[in-house]
CSV table of C-alpha atoms and ligand atoms in Angstrom, one decimal:
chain,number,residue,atom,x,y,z
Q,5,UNK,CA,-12.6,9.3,25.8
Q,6,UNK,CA,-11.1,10.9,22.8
Q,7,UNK,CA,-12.0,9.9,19.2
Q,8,UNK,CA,-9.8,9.9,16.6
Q,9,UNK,CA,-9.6,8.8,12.8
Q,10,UNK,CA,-7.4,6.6,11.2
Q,11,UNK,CA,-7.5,6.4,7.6
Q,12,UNK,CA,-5.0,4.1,5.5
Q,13,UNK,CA,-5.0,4.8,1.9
Q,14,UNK,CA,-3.3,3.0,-0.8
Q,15,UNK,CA,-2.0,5.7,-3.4
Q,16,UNK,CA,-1.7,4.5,-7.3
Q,17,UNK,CA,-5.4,4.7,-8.7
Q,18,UNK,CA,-7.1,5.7,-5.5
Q,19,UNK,CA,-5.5,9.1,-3.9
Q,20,UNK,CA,-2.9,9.9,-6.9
Q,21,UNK,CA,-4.8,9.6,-10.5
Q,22,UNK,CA,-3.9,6.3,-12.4
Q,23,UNK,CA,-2.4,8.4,-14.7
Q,24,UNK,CA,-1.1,11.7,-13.5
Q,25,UNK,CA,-0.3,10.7,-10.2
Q,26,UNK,CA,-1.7,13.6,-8.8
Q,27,UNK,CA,-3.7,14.0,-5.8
Q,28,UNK,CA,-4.1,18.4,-7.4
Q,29,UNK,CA,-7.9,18.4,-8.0
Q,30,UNK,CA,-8.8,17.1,-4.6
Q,31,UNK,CA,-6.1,19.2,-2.6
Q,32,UNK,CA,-8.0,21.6,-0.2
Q,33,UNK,CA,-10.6,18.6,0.9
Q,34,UNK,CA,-7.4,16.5,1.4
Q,35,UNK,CA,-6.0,19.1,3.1
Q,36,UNK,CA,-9.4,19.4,5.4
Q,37,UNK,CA,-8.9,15.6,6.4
Q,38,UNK,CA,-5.3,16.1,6.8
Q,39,UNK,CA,-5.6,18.6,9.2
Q,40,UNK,CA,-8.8,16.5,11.4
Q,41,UNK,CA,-7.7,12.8,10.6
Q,42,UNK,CA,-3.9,10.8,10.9
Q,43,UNK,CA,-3.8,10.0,7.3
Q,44,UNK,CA,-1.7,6.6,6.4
Q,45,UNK,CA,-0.4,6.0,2.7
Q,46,UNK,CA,-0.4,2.5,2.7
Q,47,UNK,CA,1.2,1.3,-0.6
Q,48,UNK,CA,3.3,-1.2,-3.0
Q,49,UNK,CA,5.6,2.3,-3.6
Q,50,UNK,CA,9.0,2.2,-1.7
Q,51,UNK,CA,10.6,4.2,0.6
Q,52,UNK,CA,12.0,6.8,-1.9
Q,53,UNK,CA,8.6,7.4,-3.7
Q,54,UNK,CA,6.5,7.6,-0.5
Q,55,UNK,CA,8.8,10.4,1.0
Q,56,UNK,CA,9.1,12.1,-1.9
Q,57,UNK,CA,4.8,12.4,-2.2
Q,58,UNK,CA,5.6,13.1,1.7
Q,59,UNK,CA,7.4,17.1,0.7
Q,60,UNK,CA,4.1,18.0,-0.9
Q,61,UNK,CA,1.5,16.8,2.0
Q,62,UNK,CA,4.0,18.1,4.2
Q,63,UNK,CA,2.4,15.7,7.3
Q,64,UNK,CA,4.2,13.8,10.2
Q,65,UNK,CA,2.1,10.8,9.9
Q,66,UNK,CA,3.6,7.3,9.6
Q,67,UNK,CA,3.2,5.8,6.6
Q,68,UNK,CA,3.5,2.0,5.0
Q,69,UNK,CA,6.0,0.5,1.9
Q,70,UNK,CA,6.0,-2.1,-0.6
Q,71,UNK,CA,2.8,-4.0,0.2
Q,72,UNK,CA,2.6,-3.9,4.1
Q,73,UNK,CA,6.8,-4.9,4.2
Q,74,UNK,CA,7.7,-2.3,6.5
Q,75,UNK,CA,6.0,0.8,9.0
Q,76,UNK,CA,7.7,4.1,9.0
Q,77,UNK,CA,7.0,5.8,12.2
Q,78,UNK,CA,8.6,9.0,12.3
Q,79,UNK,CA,11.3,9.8,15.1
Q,80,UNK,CA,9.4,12.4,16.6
Q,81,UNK,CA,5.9,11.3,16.7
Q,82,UNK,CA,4.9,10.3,20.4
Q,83,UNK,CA,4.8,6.0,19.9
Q,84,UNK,CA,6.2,3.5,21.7
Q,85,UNK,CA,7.0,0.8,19.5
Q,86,UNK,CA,7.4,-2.8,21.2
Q,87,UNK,CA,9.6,-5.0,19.7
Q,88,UNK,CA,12.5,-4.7,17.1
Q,89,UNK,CA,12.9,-1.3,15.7
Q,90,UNK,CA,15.7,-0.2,13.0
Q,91,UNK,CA,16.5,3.7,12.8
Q,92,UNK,CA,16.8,4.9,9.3
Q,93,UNK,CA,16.9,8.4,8.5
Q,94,UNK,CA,14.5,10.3,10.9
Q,95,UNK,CA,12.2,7.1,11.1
Q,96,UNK,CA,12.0,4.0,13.6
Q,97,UNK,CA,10.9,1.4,11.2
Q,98,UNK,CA,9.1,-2.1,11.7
Q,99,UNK,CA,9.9,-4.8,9.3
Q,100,UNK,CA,6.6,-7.0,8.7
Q,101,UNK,CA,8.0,-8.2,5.3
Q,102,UNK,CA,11.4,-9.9,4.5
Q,103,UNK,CA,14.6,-8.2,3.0
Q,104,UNK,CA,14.5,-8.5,-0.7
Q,105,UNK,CA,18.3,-10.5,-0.8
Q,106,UNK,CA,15.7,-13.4,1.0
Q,107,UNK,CA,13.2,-13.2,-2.4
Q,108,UNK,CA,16.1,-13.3,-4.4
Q,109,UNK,CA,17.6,-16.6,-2.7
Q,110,UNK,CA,13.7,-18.1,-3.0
Q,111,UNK,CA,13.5,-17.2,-6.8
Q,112,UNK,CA,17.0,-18.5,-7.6
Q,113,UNK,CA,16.3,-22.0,-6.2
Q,114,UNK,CA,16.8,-24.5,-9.4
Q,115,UNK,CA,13.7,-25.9,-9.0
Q,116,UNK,CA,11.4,-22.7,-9.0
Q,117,UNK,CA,13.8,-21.1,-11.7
Q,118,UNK,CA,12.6,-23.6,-14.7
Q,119,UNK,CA,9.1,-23.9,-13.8
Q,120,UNK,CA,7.9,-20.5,-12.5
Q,121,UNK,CA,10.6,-17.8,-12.3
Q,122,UNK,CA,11.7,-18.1,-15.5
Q,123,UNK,CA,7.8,-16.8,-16.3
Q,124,UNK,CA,8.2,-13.5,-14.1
Q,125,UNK,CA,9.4,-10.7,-16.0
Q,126,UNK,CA,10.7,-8.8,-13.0
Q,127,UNK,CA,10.6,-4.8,-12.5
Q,128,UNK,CA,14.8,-5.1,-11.9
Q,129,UNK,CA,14.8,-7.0,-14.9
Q,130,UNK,CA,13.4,-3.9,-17.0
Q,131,UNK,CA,15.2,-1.1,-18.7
Q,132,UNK,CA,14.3,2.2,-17.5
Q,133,UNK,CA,12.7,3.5,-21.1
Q,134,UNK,CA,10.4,0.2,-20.7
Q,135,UNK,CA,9.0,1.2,-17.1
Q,136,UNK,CA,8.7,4.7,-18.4
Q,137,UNK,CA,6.3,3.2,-21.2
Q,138,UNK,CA,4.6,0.7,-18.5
Q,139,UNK,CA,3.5,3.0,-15.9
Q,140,UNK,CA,4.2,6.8,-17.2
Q,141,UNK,CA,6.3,7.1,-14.7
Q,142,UNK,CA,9.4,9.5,-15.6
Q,143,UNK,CA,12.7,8.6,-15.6
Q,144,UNK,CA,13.9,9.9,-11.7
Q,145,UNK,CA,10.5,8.8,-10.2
Q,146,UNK,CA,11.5,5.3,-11.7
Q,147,UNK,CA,14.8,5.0,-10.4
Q,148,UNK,CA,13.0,5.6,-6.5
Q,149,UNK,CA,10.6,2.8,-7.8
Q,150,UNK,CA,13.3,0.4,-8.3
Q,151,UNK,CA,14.9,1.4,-5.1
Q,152,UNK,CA,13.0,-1.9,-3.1
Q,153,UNK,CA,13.9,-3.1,-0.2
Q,154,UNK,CA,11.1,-5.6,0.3
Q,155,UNK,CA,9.7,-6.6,-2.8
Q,156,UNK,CA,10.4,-7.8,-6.1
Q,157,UNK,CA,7.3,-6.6,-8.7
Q,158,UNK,CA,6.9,-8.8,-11.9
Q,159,UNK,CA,4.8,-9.0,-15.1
Q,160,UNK,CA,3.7,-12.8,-15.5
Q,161,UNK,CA,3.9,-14.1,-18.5
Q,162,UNK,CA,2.8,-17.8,-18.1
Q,163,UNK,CA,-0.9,-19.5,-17.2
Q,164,UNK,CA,-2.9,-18.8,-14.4
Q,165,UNK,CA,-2.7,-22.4,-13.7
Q,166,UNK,CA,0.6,-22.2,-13.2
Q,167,UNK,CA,0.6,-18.7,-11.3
Q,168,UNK,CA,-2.0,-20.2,-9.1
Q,169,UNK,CA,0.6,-23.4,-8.3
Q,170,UNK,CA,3.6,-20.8,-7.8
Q,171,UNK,CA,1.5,-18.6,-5.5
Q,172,UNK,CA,0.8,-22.1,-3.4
Q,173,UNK,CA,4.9,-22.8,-3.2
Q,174,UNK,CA,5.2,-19.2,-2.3
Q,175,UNK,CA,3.2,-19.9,0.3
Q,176,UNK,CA,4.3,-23.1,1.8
Q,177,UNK,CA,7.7,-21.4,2.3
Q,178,UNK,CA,6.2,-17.9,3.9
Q,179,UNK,CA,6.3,-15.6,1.0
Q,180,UNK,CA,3.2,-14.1,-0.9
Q,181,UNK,CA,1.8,-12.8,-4.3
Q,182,UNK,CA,-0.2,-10.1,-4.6
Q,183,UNK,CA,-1.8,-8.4,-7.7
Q,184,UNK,CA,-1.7,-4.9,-7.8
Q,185,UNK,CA,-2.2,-2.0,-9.9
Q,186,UNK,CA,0.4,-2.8,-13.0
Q,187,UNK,CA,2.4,-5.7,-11.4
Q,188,UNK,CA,2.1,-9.2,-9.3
Q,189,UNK,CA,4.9,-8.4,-6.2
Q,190,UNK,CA,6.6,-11.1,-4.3
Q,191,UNK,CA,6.6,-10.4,-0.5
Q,192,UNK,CA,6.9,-11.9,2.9
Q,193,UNK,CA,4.2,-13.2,4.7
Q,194,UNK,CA,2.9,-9.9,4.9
Q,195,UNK,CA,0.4,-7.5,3.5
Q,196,UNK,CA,-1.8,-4.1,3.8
Q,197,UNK,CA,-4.3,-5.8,5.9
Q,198,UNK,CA,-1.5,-7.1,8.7
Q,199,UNK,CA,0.7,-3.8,8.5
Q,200,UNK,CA,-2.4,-1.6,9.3
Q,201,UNK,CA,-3.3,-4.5,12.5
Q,202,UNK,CA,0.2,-3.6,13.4
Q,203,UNK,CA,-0.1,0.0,13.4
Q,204,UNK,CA,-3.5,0.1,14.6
Q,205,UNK,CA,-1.8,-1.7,17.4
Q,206,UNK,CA,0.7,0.5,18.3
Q,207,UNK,CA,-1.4,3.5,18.6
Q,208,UNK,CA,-4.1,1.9,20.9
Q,209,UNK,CA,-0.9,0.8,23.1
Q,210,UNK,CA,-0.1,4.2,23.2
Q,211,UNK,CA,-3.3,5.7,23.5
Q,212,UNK,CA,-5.3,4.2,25.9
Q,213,UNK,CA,-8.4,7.0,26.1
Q,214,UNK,CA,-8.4,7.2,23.0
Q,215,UNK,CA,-11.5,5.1,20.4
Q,216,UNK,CA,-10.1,5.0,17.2
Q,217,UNK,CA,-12.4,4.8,14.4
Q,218,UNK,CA,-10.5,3.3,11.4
Q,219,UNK,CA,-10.8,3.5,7.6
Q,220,UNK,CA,-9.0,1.7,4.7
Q,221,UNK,CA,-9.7,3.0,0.7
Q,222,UNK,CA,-8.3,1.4,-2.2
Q,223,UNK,CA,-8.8,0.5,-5.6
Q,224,UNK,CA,-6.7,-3.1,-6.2
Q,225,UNK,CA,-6.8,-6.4,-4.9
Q,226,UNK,CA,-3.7,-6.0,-3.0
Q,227,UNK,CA,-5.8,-3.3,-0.9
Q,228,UNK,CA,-8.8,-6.2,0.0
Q,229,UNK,CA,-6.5,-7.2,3.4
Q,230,UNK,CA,-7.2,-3.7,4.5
Q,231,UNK,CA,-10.2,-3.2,3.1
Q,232,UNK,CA,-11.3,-6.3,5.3
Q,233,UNK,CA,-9.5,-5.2,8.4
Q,234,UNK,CA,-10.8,-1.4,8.4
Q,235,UNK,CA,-14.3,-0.3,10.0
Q,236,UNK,CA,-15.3,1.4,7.0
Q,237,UNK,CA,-14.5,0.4,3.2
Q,238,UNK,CA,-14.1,2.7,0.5
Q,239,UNK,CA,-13.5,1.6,-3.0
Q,240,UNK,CA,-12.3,3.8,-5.4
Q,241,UNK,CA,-13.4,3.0,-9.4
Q,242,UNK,CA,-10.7,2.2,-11.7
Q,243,UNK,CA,-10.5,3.5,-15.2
Q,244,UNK,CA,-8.5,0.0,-16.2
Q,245,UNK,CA,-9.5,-2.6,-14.1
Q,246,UNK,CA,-13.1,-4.1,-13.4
Q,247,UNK,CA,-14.3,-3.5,-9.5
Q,248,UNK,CA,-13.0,-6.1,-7.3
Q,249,UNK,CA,-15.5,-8.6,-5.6
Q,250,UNK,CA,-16.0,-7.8,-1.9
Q,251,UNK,CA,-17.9,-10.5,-0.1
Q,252,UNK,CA,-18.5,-7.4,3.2
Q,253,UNK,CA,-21.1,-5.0,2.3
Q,254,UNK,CA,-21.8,-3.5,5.6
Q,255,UNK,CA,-19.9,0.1,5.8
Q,256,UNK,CA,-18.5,-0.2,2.4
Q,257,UNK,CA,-18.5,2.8,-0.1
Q,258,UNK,CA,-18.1,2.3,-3.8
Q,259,UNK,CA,-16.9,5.8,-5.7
Q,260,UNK,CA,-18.2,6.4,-9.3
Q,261,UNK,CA,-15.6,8.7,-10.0
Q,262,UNK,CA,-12.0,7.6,-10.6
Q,263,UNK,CA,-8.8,8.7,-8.6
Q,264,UNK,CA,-8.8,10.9,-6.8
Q,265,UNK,CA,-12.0,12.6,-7.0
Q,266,UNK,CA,-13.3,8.6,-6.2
Q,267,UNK,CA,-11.0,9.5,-2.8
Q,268,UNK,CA,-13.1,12.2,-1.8
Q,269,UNK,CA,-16.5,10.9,-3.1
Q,270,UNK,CA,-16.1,7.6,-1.1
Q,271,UNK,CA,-14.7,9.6,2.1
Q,272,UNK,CA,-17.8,12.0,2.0
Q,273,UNK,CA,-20.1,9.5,2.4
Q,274,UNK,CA,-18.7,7.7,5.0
Q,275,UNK,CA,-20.7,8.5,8.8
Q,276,UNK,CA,-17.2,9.6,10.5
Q,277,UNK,CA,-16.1,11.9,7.6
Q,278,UNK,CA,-19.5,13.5,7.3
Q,279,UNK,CA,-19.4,14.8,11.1
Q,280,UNK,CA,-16.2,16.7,10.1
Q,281,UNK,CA,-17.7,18.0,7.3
I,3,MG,MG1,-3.8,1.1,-6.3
């Protein structure tokens, strides 16, 4: 029996620094895992922005968009992927979430429009200058952010009694919202947690002598589905947000160093990493 490590990672705030977005300090050890471990970004970014972090780490591992919408599994990696598969540039891609034209429709029924939407400032909505301000993004990387397929991001700007009573009719017709770093996003019935089940899936399919050992690290509460799912936990300290409650203490690691030496430090300490080490 063959082991092998899987380790999903969201990006913003726990691999790429909150505000650089630069993985630079930690590059060699990330290299080292690389080049030992399959290494899946697992992220609210889209298509665009993920391949684009893809030329620098310069991997063939699958990776994960806009909250657990979709897995990109690229052409030439060895899986065979059971039911309906799309081909898109040099990847065979599973759809977990729902094609953004499908949010839109939701969000554009009367009824929701008074009460709820009209309360979402949404990322589309946004002039380019006022994302560049939001997220320190520049002005290319935000045009690739905006690219979504999946997804529509938002800044609420109503209660959080009525968020909570939007989230509830979001759910009731199979759609979701999730909080991550900057922005709430409206998805499918989908998330990290159910996208790396999916994957996890596929590979054991494929690889039946082989144990994998899997690990999730994140730093949002959009990452808790994975977190959850994963058989070790590593949470990665935020410079702007408080640490998120996780009810699971066995196998978790909790960084005290921000993104992304909090990537390493939480990896480090983990039983699996340690015998690579
Ligand atoms: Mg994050």
């Amino acid at each position: 029996m063959e082991d092998k490590i899987l380790i999903f990672t969201d990006l913003d705030g726990t691999l790429l620094s909150e505000n650089s977005y630069s993985y630079y300090k930690i590059i060699d050890f990330y290299n080292y895992i690389s080049s030992h471990c399959i290494i899946i970004f697992n992220s609210s970014k889209t298509y665009s922005e993920i391949i684009e972090l893809k030329r620098l780490t310069n991997d063939n591992y699958p990776f994960i968009v806009e909250n657990g919408s979709a897995l990109y599994i690229p052409e030439n990696v060895s899986l065979n992927i059971p039911g309906k598969i799309t081909k898109i540039n040099n990847f065979n891609v599973v759809q977990l979430g729902v094609p953004v034209n499908k949010i839109i429709n939701f969000c554009s029924s009367k009824k929701l429009s008074k009460k709820y939407v009209s309360n979402c400032y949404f990322l589309y909505q946004m002039s380019s200058s006022e994302i560049v301000s939001l997220t320190g993004l520049n002005i290319s990387e935000v045009k690739k952010a905006k690219k979504r397929n999946y997804s529509l991001p938002f800044i609420w700007r109503g209660s959080i009694e009525l968020l909570n009573e939007f989230k509830l009719i979001c759910q009731k017709n199979n759609f979701k919202i999730l909080k991550g770093g900057r922005f709430f996003h409206l998805i499918g019935e989908t998330d990290k947690g159910k996208a790396l089940r999916a994957l996890l899936s596929i590979y054991k399919q494929c690889h039946k002598n082989t144990r994998f050992t899997t690990i999730a690290l994140g730093d949002s509460q959009n990452d808790k589905d994975m977190l959850i799912e994963a058989d070790f936990a590593g949470i990665v300290k935020s410079e702007s947000k408080s640490l998120m409650n996780f009810r699971r203490s066995k196998n978790v690691f909790i960084s005290e160093k921000i993104s992304p030496e909090g990537w390493k430090e939480v990896l480090v300490k983990m039983p699996p990493i340690k015998n690579l080490l």
